[in-house]
């Protein structure tokens, strides 16, 4: 609104100037004419600079699929480059049939005999989907990949609230599908919980609605452990759901819920550090801010850890949605490893809640999706935010944000965003209704689109690297070599960044991390700008839990297409 108002004032001033100077008074002086027009030009230039419209590339959008068959409440990219999309089952029929004429008979509240799919596998190389079979309700569930690449998916609602499901990825042409365990279930019901892969390969599952404890997969012998932090951060809106969880390089967990955060030692079940309360609004579901742990850097031996939290809804926006309270405009950043950490506030260009924060391979953060009014919930938000915003964490503090090209598709409640191996960010979903509803201001969204950040523009082609030779597996702390080619000769050392494939849901990417590798330099091995780069694998599983990562080569902040590499002991 501020943008439109300022542009309107500039246009008004320009129009007024033209009327005054074409009246019977004539031109009073050439110098005055020049000066007034310069004022108008300055206003427009300032506006263009503020919103990034000054010749630089601001990214592009493309529709990948007009109808995925389901809305996307959860999404994860597999090590085959395919994307698993999930919606809830207790929603009635979707728009894609189960394969081979099969149907699902269950105690579903809406459609007990259901012949449609509520999960699909999307192939970005062909922009097609294949239906998958999910049997129990995955509404507001959680998940993360295991070390062998299996997607572990837990909890949900109704008959799915204790379910454990697995998806073993296969090539896009394969027939892999969901398997729901008949012998294992969660020790506690989990709805709106968070999963985190641990250094030993287990998953820790934290919280859920009215569940103030933690548990593990595989389960621990002593059962769920009471976790008072979740009880202490509860409020009248339950703003401690989907807590933000980041595995720290020392093996402890940084856990944020509502407005408070701690460092938790899960081995001893103790809180080892407490942080100041974050200023402003609640930040977790249903208030729906988002969080990332900023890249772990080899340059400081992975010893400095910063967490960034952006957006959120005002308290009461969920309890009284008719008030249409404006969302937060702040980002708060804290150095977790500081002896006396404090929150440092920055202002986003646009108010936002329900935004997704996606780490990009060049260490930037993309803030995408969401609304500027309201909170999460059925129809509780308005004024969708169509412009992604780029945040450059290592840029000048007064120039870290850039407003990028807007989408044409509102994506608010129950939407997802995931980084693809080619560097695009895929967006799917948005359904602020209890069932599929294709009328009204914000109908259920079945389209899939992708945003190409500025580093994918044609102008950077001369410096874009390509990975040609690489190991499929590396061992902690050991050196390895990668062959990289560039269209033009290198002027800087190529960076190598490992990026996890998180489980994205409800404005938070569970398990997301970027690990910048220690690179010893590059040696030119051919005249055509081909280089052999020596790097060292992450030193410990605390820095990079075992599993599959996308490895990007980055030349002057321009990333290659990623290759998949497994990190293991």
Coordinates of C-alpha atoms in Angstrom, one line a residue:
X1 CA 0.0 0.0 0.0
X2 CA 2.9 2.4 0.8
X3 CA 4.3 1.7 -2.6
X4 CA 1.1 2.6 -4.4
X5 CA 0.6 5.7 -2.2
X6 CA 4.2 7.0 -2.9
X7 CA 3.9 6.3 -6.6
X8 CA 0.6 8.1 -6.7
X9 CA 2.0 11.1 -4.9
X10 CA 4.9 11.2 -7.4
X11 CA 2.5 10.9 -10.3
X12 CA 0.3 13.7 -8.8
X13 CA 3.3 16.0 -8.5
X14 CA 4.3 15.3 -12.1
X15 CA 0.8 16.0 -13.4
X16 CA 0.5 19.1 -11.3
X17 CA 3.7 20.4 -12.8
X18 CA 2.6 19.9 -16.3
X19 CA -0.7 21.7 -15.8
X20 CA 1.0 24.7 -14.2
X21 CA 3.5 25.1 -16.9
X22 CA 1.1 24.8 -19.9
X23 CA -1.2 27.4 -18.6
X24 CA -1.4 31.0 -20.0
X25 CA 1.4 31.9 -17.6
X26 CA 3.9 30.1 -20.0
X27 CA 7.3 29.0 -18.9
X28 CA 8.6 31.2 -16.1
X29 CA 12.2 30.1 -16.5
X30 CA 14.1 27.3 -18.0
X31 CA 16.0 26.7 -14.8
X32 CA 12.8 26.3 -12.8
X33 CA 11.4 23.9 -15.4
X34 CA 14.5 21.8 -15.2
X35 CA 14.6 21.8 -11.4
X36 CA 11.0 20.7 -10.9
X37 CA 11.3 17.9 -13.4
X38 CA 14.5 16.8 -11.6
X39 CA 12.5 16.5 -8.4
X40 CA 10.1 14.2 -10.1
X41 CA 12.9 12.1 -11.6
X42 CA 14.6 11.8 -8.2
X43 CA 11.4 10.6 -6.5
X44 CA 11.0 7.9 -9.2
X45 CA 14.6 6.9 -9.0
X46 CA 14.5 6.5 -5.3
X47 CA 11.4 4.4 -5.6
X48 CA 13.0 2.3 -8.3
X49 CA 16.0 1.8 -6.1
X50 CA 14.0 0.9 -3.1
X51 CA 12.1 -1.8 -5.0
X52 CA 15.0 -3.1 -7.1
X53 CA 13.8 -1.7 -10.4
X54 CA 17.1 -0.3 -11.8
X55 CA 18.2 -2.7 -14.5
X56 CA 19.2 -5.6 -12.3
X57 CA 17.7 -9.0 -12.7
X58 CA 15.0 -9.6 -10.1
X59 CA 14.2 -13.2 -11.0
X60 CA 11.5 -14.9 -13.1
X61 CA 8.5 -17.1 -12.6
X62 CA 7.2 -20.1 -14.6
X63 CA 4.2 -22.4 -14.3
X64 CA 5.4 -26.0 -14.2
X65 CA 2.1 -27.8 -13.9
X66 CA -1.4 -26.5 -14.3
X67 CA -3.0 -29.1 -12.0
X68 CA -1.0 -31.3 -9.6
X69 CA -4.2 -33.1 -8.5
X70 CA -3.7 -32.1 -4.9
X71 CA -2.9 -29.1 -2.8
X72 CA 0.5 -29.2 -1.2
X73 CA 0.5 -29.1 2.6
X74 CA 3.9 -30.8 2.9
X75 CA 6.8 -31.2 0.4
X76 CA 10.3 -32.7 0.3
X77 CA 12.8 -33.2 -2.5
X78 CA 14.3 -36.7 -2.8
X79 CA 17.9 -37.6 -3.7
X80 CA 16.5 -38.5 -7.2
X81 CA 15.5 -34.9 -7.7
X82 CA 11.8 -35.8 -7.5
X83 CA 9.4 -34.0 -5.1
X84 CA 7.0 -35.7 -2.7
X85 CA 3.8 -33.7 -2.2
X86 CA 1.4 -34.5 0.6
X87 CA -2.1 -33.2 1.6
X88 CA -4.5 -34.4 4.3
X89 CA -6.7 -37.4 3.5
X90 CA -9.7 -36.3 5.5
X91 CA -10.7 -33.8 2.9
X92 CA -12.9 -35.6 0.4
X93 CA -11.9 -36.4 -3.2
X94 CA -8.9 -34.8 -4.8
X95 CA -8.5 -34.3 -8.5
X96 CA -6.2 -37.2 -9.3
X97 CA -7.2 -40.9 -9.2
X98 CA -5.3 -43.6 -7.4
X99 CA -3.4 -45.8 -9.9
X100 CA -4.9 -48.9 -11.5
X101 CA -8.4 -48.2 -10.4
X102 CA -7.6 -48.9 -6.7
X103 CA -9.5 -47.3 -3.8
X104 CA -9.0 -46.7 -0.1
X105 CA -11.5 -47.9 2.4
X106 CA -11.0 -46.4 5.9
X107 CA -12.8 -44.8 8.8
X108 CA -12.3 -41.4 7.1
X109 CA -14.8 -38.9 8.3
X110 CA -15.5 -37.4 4.9
X111 CA -15.1 -40.1 2.3
X112 CA -14.6 -43.6 3.7
X113 CA -14.5 -45.1 0.2
X114 CA -12.0 -42.9 -1.6
X115 CA -10.5 -43.6 -5.1
X116 CA -8.4 -40.5 -5.3
X117 CA -4.8 -39.8 -4.2
X118 CA -3.7 -37.4 -1.5
X119 CA 0.0 -37.6 -2.2
X120 CA 1.9 -37.3 -5.6
X121 CA 5.4 -37.5 -6.8
X122 CA 6.4 -34.6 -9.0
X123 CA 9.2 -34.9 -11.6
X124 CA 10.7 -31.4 -12.3
X125 CA 12.5 -32.8 -15.4
X126 CA 9.1 -33.6 -17.1
X127 CA 6.7 -31.5 -15.1
X128 CA 4.5 -34.5 -14.5
X129 CA 3.0 -36.1 -11.4
X130 CA 2.4 -39.7 -10.4
X131 CA -0.2 -40.5 -7.7
X132 CA 1.0 -42.1 -4.5
X133 CA -1.0 -44.0 -1.9
X134 CA -1.3 -42.6 1.6
X135 CA -3.7 -44.4 3.9
X136 CA -4.0 -42.3 7.1
X137 CA -4.5 -38.6 7.7
X138 CA -1.3 -36.6 7.4
X139 CA -2.9 -33.3 8.3
X140 CA -0.3 -31.0 10.0
X141 CA 2.2 -33.9 10.4
X142 CA 6.0 -33.8 10.3
X143 CA 8.9 -35.5 8.8
X144 CA 12.5 -35.6 7.7
X145 CA 14.9 -37.9 5.6
X146 CA 16.8 -40.7 7.3
X147 CA 20.6 -41.2 6.5
X148 CA 19.8 -43.8 3.8
X149 CA 17.5 -41.3 1.9
X150 CA 14.2 -42.7 3.2
X151 CA 11.6 -40.0 4.0
X152 CA 10.3 -40.7 7.4
X153 CA 6.8 -39.1 8.0
X154 CA 5.1 -39.1 11.4
X155 CA 1.8 -38.2 13.0
X156 CA -1.1 -36.1 11.7
X157 CA -4.7 -36.1 12.7
X158 CA -7.5 -38.6 13.5
X159 CA -6.4 -42.1 12.7
X160 CA -3.0 -40.8 11.5
X161 CA -2.0 -39.1 14.8
X162 CA 0.4 -42.0 15.8
X163 CA 1.3 -43.2 12.4
X164 CA 4.9 -43.8 11.1
X165 CA 5.2 -43.8 7.3
X166 CA 8.2 -44.3 5.1
X167 CA 8.9 -43.4 1.4
X168 CA 12.0 -45.0 -0.1
X169 CA 12.8 -42.8 -3.2
X170 CA 13.3 -44.3 -6.6
X171 CA 14.0 -42.9 -10.1
X172 CA 11.1 -40.9 -11.6
X173 CA 10.2 -43.8 -13.8
X174 CA 10.0 -46.2 -10.8
X175 CA 6.9 -47.3 -8.8
X176 CA 8.0 -46.5 -5.2
X177 CA 5.2 -45.6 -2.9
X178 CA 4.3 -44.9 0.8
X179 CA 4.5 -47.7 3.3
X180 CA 2.6 -47.3 6.6
X181 CA 4.0 -49.3 9.4
X182 CA 1.7 -51.9 11.0
X183 CA 4.2 -52.8 13.7
X184 CA 5.5 -49.4 14.9
X185 CA 3.7 -46.3 16.0
X186 CA 4.5 -43.1 17.8
X187 CA 4.7 -43.3 21.6
X188 CA 2.5 -40.1 21.8
X189 CA 0.0 -38.5 19.5
X190 CA 1.8 -35.9 17.3
X191 CA 0.0 -33.1 15.6
X192 CA 2.0 -30.0 14.6
X193 CA 5.3 -31.5 15.8
X194 CA 8.9 -31.0 14.5
X195 CA 11.4 -33.7 13.4
X196 CA 15.2 -33.3 13.4
X197 CA 17.8 -35.8 12.2
X198 CA 20.5 -36.3 14.8
X199 CA 24.2 -37.1 14.4
X200 CA 23.6 -40.8 15.3
X201 CA 21.0 -41.2 12.5
X202 CA 18.0 -41.1 14.8
X203 CA 15.2 -38.6 14.5
X204 CA 14.0 -36.6 17.5
X205 CA 10.3 -35.6 17.4
X206 CA 9.5 -32.5 19.5
X207 CA 6.1 -31.4 20.7
X208 CA 2.7 -31.3 19.1
X209 CA -0.7 -29.9 20.1
X210 CA -1.0 -30.4 23.9
X211 CA 2.0 -32.8 23.9
X212 CA 4.8 -31.4 26.1
X213 CA 7.3 -34.1 25.5
X214 CA 9.8 -35.5 23.0
X215 CA 10.4 -39.0 21.5
X216 CA 12.7 -40.7 19.1
X217 CA 12.6 -42.9 16.0
X218 CA 13.8 -45.6 16.6
X219 CA 12.1 -45.2 20.0
X220 CA 14.2 -44.9 23.1
X221 CA 13.7 -47.5 25.9
X222 CA 12.5 -45.0 28.5
X223 CA 9.6 -43.7 26.4
X224 CA 8.6 -40.1 25.9
X225 CA 10.5 -37.5 27.9
X226 CA 8.6 -34.6 29.5
X227 CA 9.9 -31.3 28.1
X228 CA 8.9 -28.4 30.3
X229 CA 10.0 -25.8 27.7
X230 CA 7.0 -26.6 25.6
X231 CA 4.6 -26.2 28.5
X232 CA 6.2 -22.9 29.5
X233 CA 5.9 -21.5 26.0
X234 CA 2.2 -22.4 25.5
X235 CA -0.4 -19.6 25.4
X236 CA -4.0 -19.1 24.6
X237 CA -3.3 -19.6 20.9
X238 CA -0.9 -22.6 21.3
X239 CA 1.9 -20.5 19.7
X240 CA 4.5 -23.2 20.5
X241 CA 3.5 -25.5 17.7
X242 CA 5.9 -26.6 14.9
X243 CA 8.8 -25.3 17.1
X244 CA 11.9 -24.2 15.2
X245 CA 14.7 -26.8 15.8
X246 CA 18.3 -26.4 14.6
X247 CA 21.1 -28.9 15.2
X248 CA 24.2 -27.0 16.4
X249 CA 27.8 -28.0 15.6
X250 CA 28.4 -29.0 19.2
X251 CA 25.6 -31.6 18.9
X252 CA 23.1 -29.7 21.0
X253 CA 19.7 -28.4 19.7
X254 CA 18.6 -24.8 19.4
X255 CA 14.9 -24.9 20.0
X256 CA 12.6 -21.8 19.6
X257 CA 8.9 -21.8 20.5
X258 CA 6.5 -18.8 20.6
X259 CA 9.0 -16.0 21.6
X260 CA 11.5 -18.0 23.7
X261 CA 14.5 -20.2 22.9
X262 CA 17.0 -22.5 24.5
X263 CA 19.9 -24.8 23.8
X264 CA 18.9 -28.3 24.7
X265 CA 21.3 -31.2 25.4
X266 CA 19.1 -34.2 24.3
X267 CA 21.7 -36.7 25.6
X268 CA 21.4 -35.5 29.2
X269 CA 17.8 -34.1 28.8
X270 CA 18.9 -30.7 30.2
X271 CA 18.6 -27.1 29.1
X272 CA 22.2 -25.7 28.9
X273 CA 21.4 -22.1 27.7
X274 CA 18.5 -19.7 27.8
X275 CA 18.2 -16.8 25.4
X276 CA 16.5 -13.4 25.7
X277 CA 12.9 -13.3 24.6
X278 CA 12.5 -12.2 21.0
X279 CA 10.9 -8.8 20.5
X280 CA 7.6 -8.4 18.8
X281 CA 5.1 -11.0 17.8
X282 CA 4.8 -14.7 18.4
X283 CA 6.7 -16.5 15.7
X284 CA 5.5 -20.1 15.6
X285 CA 2.2 -21.7 14.4
X286 CA -0.4 -20.4 14.3
X287 CA 1.3 -17.0 14.2
X288 CA 3.6 -18.4 11.5
X289 CA 6.9 -16.7 11.2
X290 CA 9.8 -18.7 9.8
X291 CA 13.4 -19.5 10.8
X292 CA 16.7 -20.6 9.3
X293 CA 20.0 -21.3 10.8
X294 CA 22.4 -19.3 8.6
X295 CA 25.1 -21.1 6.7
X296 CA 27.8 -23.0 8.7
X297 CA 31.1 -21.7 7.3
X298 CA 34.4 -23.5 7.0
X299 CA 36.2 -20.1 7.2
X300 CA 35.4 -19.9 11.0
X301 CA 35.7 -23.7 11.6
X302 CA 31.9 -23.8 11.9
X303 CA 32.2 -22.1 15.3
X304 CA 29.8 -19.2 14.7
X305 CA 26.1 -20.0 14.6
X306 CA 23.5 -17.5 13.8
X307 CA 19.7 -17.9 13.6
X308 CA 17.4 -15.7 11.6
X309 CA 13.7 -15.5 12.4
X310 CA 11.4 -13.4 10.2
X311 CA 7.7 -12.4 10.2
X312 CA 4.8 -13.6 12.4
X313 CA 1.3 -12.6 13.4
X314 CA 0.2 -10.3 16.2
X315 CA -1.1 -12.1 19.3
X316 CA -4.9 -12.3 18.9
X317 CA -4.9 -12.5 15.1
X318 CA -5.7 -16.2 15.4
X319 CA -8.2 -15.9 18.3
X320 CA -10.0 -13.0 16.7
X321 CA -9.4 -13.4 12.9
X322 CA -12.1 -10.8 12.1
X323 CA -9.8 -8.0 13.4
X324 CA -7.4 -8.6 10.4
X325 CA -4.3 -7.5 12.3
X326 CA -1.2 -6.7 10.2
X327 CA 1.6 -9.2 10.2
X328 CA 5.1 -8.5 11.4
X329 CA 7.6 -6.5 9.4
X330 CA 10.6 -7.5 11.4
X331 CA 13.4 -10.0 11.1
X332 CA 15.4 -10.8 14.3
X333 CA 18.9 -12.3 14.2
X334 CA 20.9 -13.7 17.0
X335 CA 24.4 -15.2 17.3
X336 CA 23.6 -18.4 19.3
X337 CA 27.3 -19.0 20.1
X338 CA 27.9 -15.6 21.6
X339 CA 28.5 -15.7 25.4
X340 CA 25.9 -12.9 25.8
X341 CA 23.7 -13.1 22.8
X342 CA 21.1 -10.4 21.9
X343 CA 18.5 -10.1 19.2
X344 CA 19.4 -7.7 16.4
X345 CA 16.3 -6.3 14.5
X346 CA 16.0 -5.6 10.8
X347 CA 12.9 -4.5 8.9
X348 CA 11.7 -6.4 5.9
X349 CA 10.4 -4.4 2.8
X350 CA 7.0 -6.0 3.2
X351 CA 5.0 -7.3 6.2
X352 CA 4.7 -11.0 6.2
X353 CA 3.4 -14.0 8.0
X354 CA 3.2 -17.6 6.7
X355 CA 6.3 -16.9 4.6
X356 CA 8.8 -19.6 3.8
X357 CA 12.5 -19.0 4.4
X358 CA 14.7 -21.0 1.9
X359 CA 18.5 -21.1 2.1
X360 CA 19.9 -20.5 -1.4
X361 CA 23.1 -22.2 -2.6
X362 CA 25.0 -18.8 -2.7
X363 CA 24.3 -18.3 1.1
X364 CA 21.4 -15.9 0.5
X365 CA 18.0 -16.4 2.1
X366 CA 14.8 -16.3 0.0
X367 CA 11.6 -15.2 1.9
X368 CA 8.7 -16.3 -0.2
X369 CA 4.9 -16.9 0.0
X370 CA 2.6 -15.7 2.8
X371 CA 0.2 -12.8 3.6
X372 CA 0.5 -9.4 5.2
X373 CA -2.7 -9.5 7.3
X374 CA -3.9 -12.2 9.7
X375 CA -2.6 -15.6 10.7
X376 CA -2.7 -19.2 9.8
X377 CA -6.2 -20.9 9.8
X378 CA -9.2 -21.3 7.7
X379 CA -9.6 -18.0 5.9
X380 CA -7.8 -16.1 8.7
X381 CA -5.4 -14.2 6.3
X382 CA -5.7 -11.5 3.7
X383 CA -3.6 -9.5 1.3
X384 CA -1.2 -12.2 -0.1
X385 CA 2.4 -11.2 -0.4
X386 CA 3.3 -11.9 -4.0
X387 CA 6.9 -10.5 -4.0
X388 CA 9.7 -12.8 -2.8
X389 CA 12.4 -11.0 -0.9
X390 CA 16.1 -11.8 -1.0
X391 CA 18.1 -11.4 2.2
X392 CA 21.9 -11.3 1.9
X393 CA 23.1 -12.2 5.4
X394 CA 26.7 -11.1 4.8
X395 CA 25.8 -7.9 3.0
X396 CA 25.9 -4.3 4.4
X397 CA 23.3 -4.1 7.2
X398 CA 21.5 -1.3 5.3
X399 CA 21.3 -3.1 2.0
X400 CA 20.5 -6.8 2.8
X401 CA 17.0 -6.9 1.4
X402 CA 15.9 -6.8 -2.2
X403 CA 12.3 -7.1 -3.4
X404 CA 12.1 -9.4 -6.3
X405 CA 9.7 -10.1 -9.1
X406 CA 6.1 -10.9 -7.9
X407 CA 4.2 -14.1 -8.6
X408 CA 0.7 -14.1 -9.9
X409 CA -0.4 -16.9 -7.6
X410 CA -1.3 -16.2 -3.9
X411 CA 0.2 -18.8 -1.7
X412 CA -0.9 -18.5 1.9
X413 CA -2.1 -21.2 4.4
X414 CA -1.0 -24.7 3.6
X415 CA 1.5 -23.9 0.9
X416 CA 5.1 -25.0 0.4
X417 CA 8.4 -23.9 -1.0
X418 CA 11.5 -26.1 -1.8
X419 CA 14.9 -25.6 -3.4
X420 CA 15.4 -27.8 -6.5
X421 CA 18.8 -29.1 -7.5
X422 CA 18.9 -26.7 -10.5
X423 CA 18.6 -23.7 -8.1
X424 CA 15.0 -22.8 -8.7
X425 CA 12.6 -22.6 -5.8
X426 CA 9.4 -24.7 -6.4
X427 CA 6.2 -23.4 -4.9
X428 CA 3.0 -25.4 -4.5
X429 CA -0.3 -25.5 -2.6
X430 CA -2.3 -22.9 -0.8
X431 CA -5.7 -23.9 0.7
X432 CA -7.2 -21.7 3.4
X433 CA -10.4 -23.8 3.3
X434 CA -11.3 -27.0 5.2
X435 CA -12.1 -28.8 1.9
X436 CA -11.1 -28.2 -1.7
X437 CA -12.9 -24.9 -2.7
X438 CA -12.5 -23.4 -6.1
X439 CA -14.5 -20.2 -5.6
X440 CA -14.0 -17.0 -3.7
X441 CA -11.0 -14.7 -3.3
X442 CA -8.5 -17.4 -2.5
X443 CA -9.5 -20.7 -4.0
X444 CA -7.7 -24.0 -3.4
X445 CA -4.5 -23.8 -5.5
X446 CA -3.4 -26.9 -7.5
X447 CA -0.8 -25.3 -9.7
X448 CA 2.9 -25.8 -9.3
X449 CA 5.2 -23.0 -10.2
X450 CA 8.9 -22.1 -9.8
X451 CA 10.9 -19.0 -9.0
X452 CA 14.3 -18.6 -10.7
X453 CA 16.4 -16.3 -8.5
X454 CA 18.6 -13.7 -10.2
X455 CA 21.6 -16.1 -10.2
X456 CA 19.8 -18.0 -12.9
X457 CA 19.6 -15.1 -15.3
X458 CA 21.2 -15.3 -18.8
X459 CA 23.6 -12.5 -17.9
X460 CA 25.6 -14.8 -15.5
X461 CA 26.1 -17.6 -18.0
X462 CA 29.8 -16.7 -18.6
X463 CA 30.6 -17.5 -14.9
X464 CA 28.2 -20.3 -14.2
X465 CA 30.1 -23.4 -13.1
X466 CA 29.3 -27.0 -14.0
X467 CA 30.3 -30.1 -11.9
X468 CA 31.4 -32.9 -14.1
X469 CA 33.3 -35.4 -11.8
X470 CA 32.6 -36.0 -8.2
X471 CA 32.3 -38.8 -5.6
X472 CA 29.0 -40.3 -4.8
X473 CA 29.9 -40.7 -1.2
X474 CA 32.3 -38.9 1.2
X475 CA 33.5 -39.8 4.7
X476 CA 33.6 -37.3 7.6
X477 CA 36.8 -35.2 7.7
X478 CA 38.4 -36.8 4.6
X479 CA 39.6 -34.9 1.5
X480 CA 38.0 -35.4 -1.9
X481 CA 38.2 -33.9 -5.4
X482 CA 35.6 -32.4 -7.7
X483 CA 36.1 -31.4 -11.3
X484 CA 34.4 -28.1 -12.3
X485 CA 34.3 -26.3 -15.6
X486 CA 33.4 -22.6 -16.2
X487 CA 32.8 -20.8 -19.5
X488 CA 35.5 -18.3 -18.7
X489 CA 38.7 -18.5 -16.6
X490 CA 38.3 -18.4 -12.8
X491 CA 39.0 -15.1 -11.0
X492 CA 38.1 -16.4 -7.5
X493 CA 38.2 -19.8 -5.8
X494 CA 35.2 -21.9 -6.4
X495 CA 33.1 -22.6 -3.3
X496 CA 31.4 -25.9 -2.5
X497 CA 28.3 -25.9 -0.5
X498 CA 26.3 -28.9 0.8
X499 CA 22.6 -28.3 1.2
X500 CA 20.1 -30.7 2.9
X501 CA 16.7 -31.5 1.5
X502 CA 14.3 -30.5 4.3
X503 CA 10.7 -31.4 4.9
X504 CA 8.7 -28.2 4.3
X505 CA 5.4 -27.5 6.0
X506 CA 3.6 -24.6 7.6
X507 CA 6.2 -22.0 6.8
X508 CA 9.1 -24.0 8.3
X509 CA 11.6 -26.3 6.5
X510 CA 12.4 -29.0 9.1
X511 CA 16.1 -30.0 8.9
X512 CA 17.2 -27.3 6.5
X513 CA 21.0 -26.5 6.6
X514 CA 23.8 -25.2 4.4
X515 CA 27.4 -26.4 5.1
X516 CA 30.1 -24.5 3.4
X517 CA 33.1 -26.8 2.8
X518 CA 36.8 -26.2 3.4
X519 CA 38.2 -25.8 -0.2
X520 CA 42.0 -26.0 -0.6
X521 CA 42.1 -24.3 -4.0
X522 CA 41.8 -25.3 -7.6
X523 CA 44.1 -26.5 -10.3
X524 CA 43.5 -26.0 -14.0
X525 CA 43.6 -29.4 -15.7
X526 CA 42.6 -28.4 -19.2
X527 CA 42.8 -25.3 -21.4
X528 CA 39.0 -25.0 -21.6
X529 CA 38.6 -23.7 -18.1
X530 CA 38.4 -27.1 -16.4
X531 CA 39.5 -27.2 -12.8
X532 CA 40.1 -29.9 -10.2
X533 CA 39.1 -28.7 -6.7
X534 CA 40.2 -30.3 -3.5
X535 CA 37.8 -30.1 -0.6
X536 CA 37.3 -31.7 2.8
X537 CA 34.1 -33.4 3.9
X538 CA 32.4 -32.0 7.0
X539 CA 34.5 -32.9 10.0
X540 CA 31.7 -34.4 12.2
X541 CA 28.0 -35.6 11.9
X542 CA 27.2 -32.8 14.3
X543 CA 27.9 -30.3 11.5
X544 CA 26.3 -32.4 8.8
X545 CA 24.1 -35.3 9.9
X546 CA 24.6 -38.4 7.8
X547 CA 22.6 -38.5 4.6
X548 CA 22.2 -37.2 1.1
X549 CA 23.0 -33.6 0.3
X550 CA 22.8 -31.4 -2.8
X551 CA 26.4 -30.2 -3.5
X552 CA 26.6 -26.9 -5.4
X553 CA 29.7 -25.3 -6.9
X554 CA 29.5 -21.5 -6.5
X555 CA 31.5 -19.1 -8.6
X556 CA 31.2 -15.4 -7.7
X557 CA 27.8 -16.1 -6.0
X558 CA 26.5 -18.0 -9.1
X559 CA 25.7 -21.7 -8.3
X560 CA 26.0 -24.7 -10.6
X561 CA 23.3 -27.3 -10.9
X562 CA 23.7 -29.5 -7.8
X563 CA 24.8 -33.1 -7.7
X564 CA 23.7 -35.5 -5.0
X565 CA 26.4 -36.7 -2.6
X566 CA 26.1 -38.9 0.5
X567 CA 27.9 -38.0 3.7
X568 CA 28.6 -40.9 6.0
X569 CA 30.9 -42.3 8.6

